[in-house]
Amino acid sequence: MITTIKTTPFTDQKMGTAGLRRKSKVVTQEHYIENFVQSIFNVIDNLSEKTFLVGGDGRFYNDIAIQKIIKIAAANGVKKLLIAQNGYISTPAGSVVIRKNKLNGGLILSASHNPGGENGDFGLKYSNETGGQVPSSVTDAIYQQTLNISEYKICLGDDVDISKIGSTEYCGMQIEIIDALKDYVDMMQNIFDFNAIKQMFAKGFTMRFDAMNAVTGPYAIEIFENILGAPKCSVVNATPKPDFGGLHPDPNLVYAKELVDFMFSDKAADFGAANDGDGDRNMILGKGFFVTPNDSLAILTDNYKLIPHYKSGIYGVAKSAATSTAVARVAKEHNIGYYEVPTGWKYFVNLMDSNRITFCGEESFGTGSSHIREKDGIWAVLFWLNILAVTGKTVEEITVEHWKKYGRSYYIRFDFEGVDTSVADKLMADLETKLPTLASQVFEGFTIKEAKPFVYNDPVDNSSTKNGLVIYFADGSRIVYRLSGTGSSGATIRVYLERFSQNDILQNPLDMVSPLAKIALQVAEIPQRTGKQKADVIT
């Protein structure tokens, strides 16, 4: 049943910050997935002793890709696969399963917040035994394999039925079909005060959770409605669909418009939230009120003692360089460790594993803690619900009180999408050359204090990483430029604008950062170089 298939390399299989992401029509080419999966197994030693998790967010082509993975794993002598029932597992739940069962890693099929369907995106990443992203040394080794691959091994048996929980054997390999919800739900119950949240719902508290037709729908129904007692139908768009029902499963003000409109209407619930395609991102809303991911991370960190699992103390907190400085002020107040890292969750993992941080987050709607090695959307939602249950305050009250204490970082991100890669690369290269000349210059009334690339020196492995370009202003404001590594085609230039105010905390964010936006476009020459007069997405 095992055969060897001759193949030729694809030159575009280099993984980004969260695995391989390509258009669905690219990965459906003959041998494409097979080449990539074989290349992963080629860099793993002693496969006959290894057990891996397989599952994903249910997007288009996942079902076919899972069967290919099973057959290639068996042909390469893998000892055992744990496969999520029907192939559905959220990225954070996958991390839970890998860590709890002491697996050797996992192949997680997801393109996260990217659109799905035949004309959408497909993703696949290899997680190691930590339940998180493998280091660059491993992804580089896999990439070299993809460039030199000439054959792959595959078992030619029938497809495996993954619809029923249980064990079987396939081509000499053990297979266990697992309940993807159980381990994750158990962990959440051990972290948060479910009784307090239940009592809050019993008193009439309402919520609206938008699963965006993605993988966390079943998790949300089980946790929020079945266990915590939220009113039925509190979870909407709860059935995972290969094309996410036409939705773009990115939980932000643009793509989660249905939820945003509801929460800013007369019928708004007390609390609103959304997750992305694979469940690792989150958006938090109150009645007529939006909480930025930057503020959310700061507020969760400031209130950690309200959560049973963390009340004895936390090591510290970290943020990506592009994320606002809001949490830095909280870390200073609580006298805990604080780190600023490049974009990419793998940088947080070193800090977690070395007990330097407990919480971490990115401005791109990702928040998490050391309970796993991925960001975790439902964890963030439960954290907020726990705070609301204990304090009895609204989302807006909690946030405004936080600003009064710590000041407010007005923050907005501009995305310029689909830029030709060569144009984007040259723009960034030229801007980096220009940075030293900007010091002391004044634009729109803002004086530049310093302008330089962001460089991170990892305190654990002593590696050094450059990630993005930063302009620092004398008043504490910042502009950050970077290229996104999560797209499937072209390049996305991301411009992050932050303006800090200690006392003037109730203004319109876009109005407050508008002068910085003018400076950002002017200094980088974005309109002239890209042809874009305005951002494609503003969040």
GROMACS .gro file of C-alpha atoms in nm, residues 316-501:
model
  186
  316GLY     CA    1   0.521   3.954   3.348
  317VAL     CA    2   0.372   4.066   3.020
  318ALA     CA    3   0.493   4.112   2.663
  319LYS     CA    4   0.361   4.288   2.356
  320SER     CA    5   0.460   4.306   1.992
  321ALA     CA    6   0.652   4.616   1.885
  322ALA     CA    7   0.357   4.736   1.680
  323THR     CA    8   0.118   4.714   1.976
  324SER     CA    9   0.060   5.034   2.174
  325THR     CA   10   0.252   5.112   2.491
  326ALA     CA   11  -0.061   5.091   2.711
  327VAL     CA   12   0.043   4.766   2.880
  328ALA     CA   13   0.391   4.904   2.955
  329ARG     CA   14   0.238   5.150   3.199
  330VAL     CA   15   0.047   4.867   3.371
  331ALA     CA   16   0.360   4.653   3.401
  332LYS     CA   17   0.544   4.942   3.565
  333GLU     CA   18   0.260   4.999   3.812
  334HIS     CA   19   0.249   4.630   3.911
  335ASN     CA   20   0.628   4.595   3.910
  336ILE     CA   21   0.625   4.293   3.679
  337GLY     CA   22   0.844   4.197   3.385
  338TYR     CA   23   0.781   4.375   3.056
  339TYR     CA   24   0.905   4.283   2.708
  340GLU     CA   25   0.858   4.418   2.357
  341VAL     CA   26   0.908   4.159   2.081
  342PRO     CA   27   0.879   4.136   1.701
  343THR     CA   28   0.550   4.033   1.545
  344GLY     CA   29   0.511   3.655   1.563
  345TRP     CA   30   0.384   3.446   1.853
  346LYS     CA   31   0.701   3.235   1.857
  347TYR     CA   32   0.884   3.525   2.026
  348PHE     CA   33   0.643   3.507   2.319
  349VAL     CA   34   0.701   3.132   2.356
  350ASN     CA   35   1.065   3.171   2.463
  351LEU     CA   36   0.956   3.419   2.729
  352MET     CA   37   0.680   3.189   2.852
  353ASP     CA   38   0.900   2.880   2.861
  354SER     CA   39   1.161   3.067   3.064
  355ASN     CA   40   0.898   3.197   3.312
  356ARG     CA   41   0.952   3.559   3.214
  357ILE     CA   42   0.591   3.634   3.115
  358THR     CA   43   0.240   3.506   3.181
  359PHE     CA   44   0.037   3.734   2.950
  360CYS     CA   45   0.108   3.859   2.601
  361GLY     CA   46  -0.069   4.018   2.308
  362GLU     CA   47  -0.060   4.175   1.964
  363GLU     CA   48  -0.251   4.469   1.826
  364SER     CA   49  -0.395   4.242   1.556
  365PHE     CA   50  -0.662   4.117   1.798
  366GLY     CA   51  -0.448   3.841   1.950
  367THR     CA   52  -0.425   3.794   2.327
  368GLY     CA   53  -0.303   3.497   2.527
  369SER     CA   54  -0.125   3.358   2.830
  370SER     CA   55   0.114   3.082   2.928
  371HIS     CA   56  -0.167   2.827   2.968
  372ILE     CA   57  -0.084   2.740   2.603
  373ARG     CA   58   0.163   2.858   2.340
  374GLU     CA   59  -0.083   3.025   2.104
  375LYS     CA   60  -0.308   3.326   2.130
  376ASP     CA   61  -0.654   3.230   2.253
  377GLY     CA   62  -0.976   3.408   2.156
  378ILE     CA   63  -1.222   3.237   2.390
  379TRP     CA   64  -0.977   3.267   2.681
  380ALA     CA   65  -0.977   3.647   2.630
  381VAL     CA   66  -1.359   3.655   2.618
  382LEU     CA   67  -1.385   3.450   2.938
  383PHE     CA   68  -1.131   3.679   3.106
  384TRP     CA   69  -1.351   3.979   3.028
  385LEU     CA   70  -1.665   3.798   3.145
  386ASN     CA   71  -1.490   3.709   3.470
  387ILE     CA   72  -1.392   4.074   3.529
  388LEU     CA   73  -1.746   4.189   3.452
  389ALA     CA   74  -1.893   3.928   3.688
  390VAL     CA   75  -1.665   4.018   3.979
  391THR     CA   76  -1.680   4.397   3.945
  392GLY     CA   77  -2.041   4.438   3.836
  393LYS     CA   78  -1.927   4.716   3.602
  394THR     CA   79  -1.986   4.760   3.230
  395VAL     CA   80  -1.722   4.725   2.959
  396GLU     CA   81  -1.718   5.101   2.909
  397GLU     CA   82  -1.689   5.177   3.281
  398ILE     CA   83  -1.393   4.942   3.320
  399THR     CA   84  -1.215   5.087   3.019
  400VAL     CA   85  -1.271   5.455   3.102
  401GLU     CA   86  -1.159   5.399   3.461
  402HIS     CA   87  -0.844   5.238   3.324
  403TRP     CA   88  -0.774   5.542   3.104
  404LYS     CA   89  -0.827   5.778   3.396
  405LYS     CA   90  -0.565   5.590   3.593
  406TYR     CA   91  -0.306   5.520   3.323
  407GLY     CA   92  -0.379   5.767   3.041
  408ARG     CA   93  -0.494   5.666   2.694
  409SER     CA   94  -0.299   5.552   2.390
  410TYR     CA   95  -0.511   5.656   2.091
  411TYR     CA   96  -0.425   5.389   1.838
  412ILE     CA   97  -0.525   5.301   1.481
  413ARG     CA   98  -0.373   5.070   1.220
  414PHE     CA   99  -0.376   5.146   0.846
  415ASP     CA  100  -0.339   4.848   0.609
  416PHE     CA  101  -0.234   4.898   0.248
  417GLU     CA  102  -0.313   4.558   0.097
  418GLY     CA  103  -0.214   4.379  -0.223
  419VAL     CA  104   0.098   4.587  -0.285
  420ASP     CA  105   0.346   4.441  -0.532
  421THR     CA  106   0.610   4.270  -0.320
  422SER     CA  107   0.902   4.439  -0.495
  423VAL     CA  108   0.741   4.781  -0.447
  424ALA     CA  109   0.676   4.715  -0.078
  425ASP     CA  110   1.029   4.585  -0.018
  426LYS     CA  111   1.188   4.888  -0.183
  427LEU     CA  112   0.962   5.128   0.008
  428MET     CA  113   1.074   4.978   0.338
  429ALA     CA  114   1.440   4.967   0.236
  430ASP     CA  115   1.441   5.330   0.127
  431LEU     CA  116   1.255   5.437   0.441
  432GLU     CA  117   1.510   5.261   0.662
  433THR     CA  118   1.789   5.453   0.486
  434LYS     CA  119   1.597   5.775   0.543
  435LEU     CA  120   1.530   5.726   0.916
  436PRO     CA  121   1.855   5.875   1.054
  437THR     CA  122   1.786   6.203   0.874
  438LEU     CA  123   1.450   6.252   1.046
  439ALA     CA  124   1.570   6.320   1.401
  440SER     CA  125   1.469   6.665   1.533
  441GLN     CA  126   1.252   6.739   1.228
  442VAL     CA  127   0.902   6.877   1.288
  443PHE     CA  128   0.596   6.751   1.098
  444GLU     CA  129   0.239   6.871   1.162
  445GLY     CA  130   0.358   7.014   1.493
  446PHE     CA  131   0.515   6.687   1.609
  447THR     CA  132   0.889   6.678   1.677
  448ILE     CA  133   1.068   6.354   1.590
  449LYS     CA  134   1.285   6.242   1.881
  450GLU     CA  135   1.430   5.930   1.716
  451ALA     CA  136   1.372   5.711   1.411
  452LYS     CA  137   1.522   5.363   1.374
  453PRO     CA  138   1.453   4.997   1.295
  454PHE     CA  139   1.307   4.793   1.578
  455VAL     CA  140   1.565   4.535   1.688
  456TYR     CA  141   1.487   4.263   1.942
  457ASN     CA  142   1.759   4.084   2.134
  458ASP     CA  143   1.607   3.765   2.274
  459PRO     CA  144   1.709   3.723   2.642
  460VAL     CA  145   1.663   3.345   2.617
  461ASP     CA  146   1.844   3.231   2.303
  462ASN     CA  147   2.044   3.552   2.245
  463SER     CA  148   1.917   3.581   1.887
  464SER     CA  149   1.871   3.925   1.732
  465THR     CA  150   1.575   4.011   1.508
  466LYS     CA  151   1.492   4.327   1.315
  467ASN     CA  152   1.119   4.379   1.265
  468GLY     CA  153   0.972   4.701   1.136
  469LEU     CA  154   1.068   5.067   1.148
  470VAL     CA  155   0.971   5.308   1.425
  471ILE     CA  156   0.944   5.687   1.446
  472TYR     CA  157   0.938   5.815   1.805
  473PHE     CA  158   0.805   6.163   1.878
  474ALA     CA  159   0.898   6.385   2.168
  475ASP     CA  160   0.548   6.371   2.321
  476GLY     CA  161   0.544   5.989   2.338
  477SER     CA  162   0.358   5.935   2.012
  478ARG     CA  163   0.483   5.672   1.764
  479ILE     CA  164   0.453   5.557   1.404
  480VAL     CA  165   0.546   5.196   1.324
  481TYR     CA  166   0.585   5.054   0.972
  482ARG     CA  167   0.608   4.685   0.891
  483LEU     CA  168   0.523   4.433   0.620
  484SER     CA  169   0.268   4.169   0.716
  485GLY     CA  170   0.373   3.805   0.701
  486THR     CA  171   0.022   3.657   0.709
  487GLY     CA  172  -0.105   3.727   0.359
  488SER     CA  173  -0.134   3.470   0.082
  489SER     CA  174  -0.042   3.697  -0.210
  490GLY     CA  175   0.130   4.031  -0.260
  491ALA     CA  176   0.235   4.235   0.041
  492THR     CA  177   0.048   4.433   0.306
  493ILE     CA  178   0.213   4.750   0.435
  494ARG     CA  179   0.093   4.812   0.786
  495VAL     CA  180   0.122   5.154   0.946
  496TYR     CA  181   0.052   5.177   1.320
  497LEU     CA  182  -0.030   5.515   1.472
  498GLU     CA  183  -0.019   5.582   1.847
  499ARG     CA  184  -0.083   5.911   2.024
  500PHE     CA  185  -0.067   5.919   2.403
  501SER     CA  186  -0.268   6.152   2.624
   0.00000   0.00000   0.00000
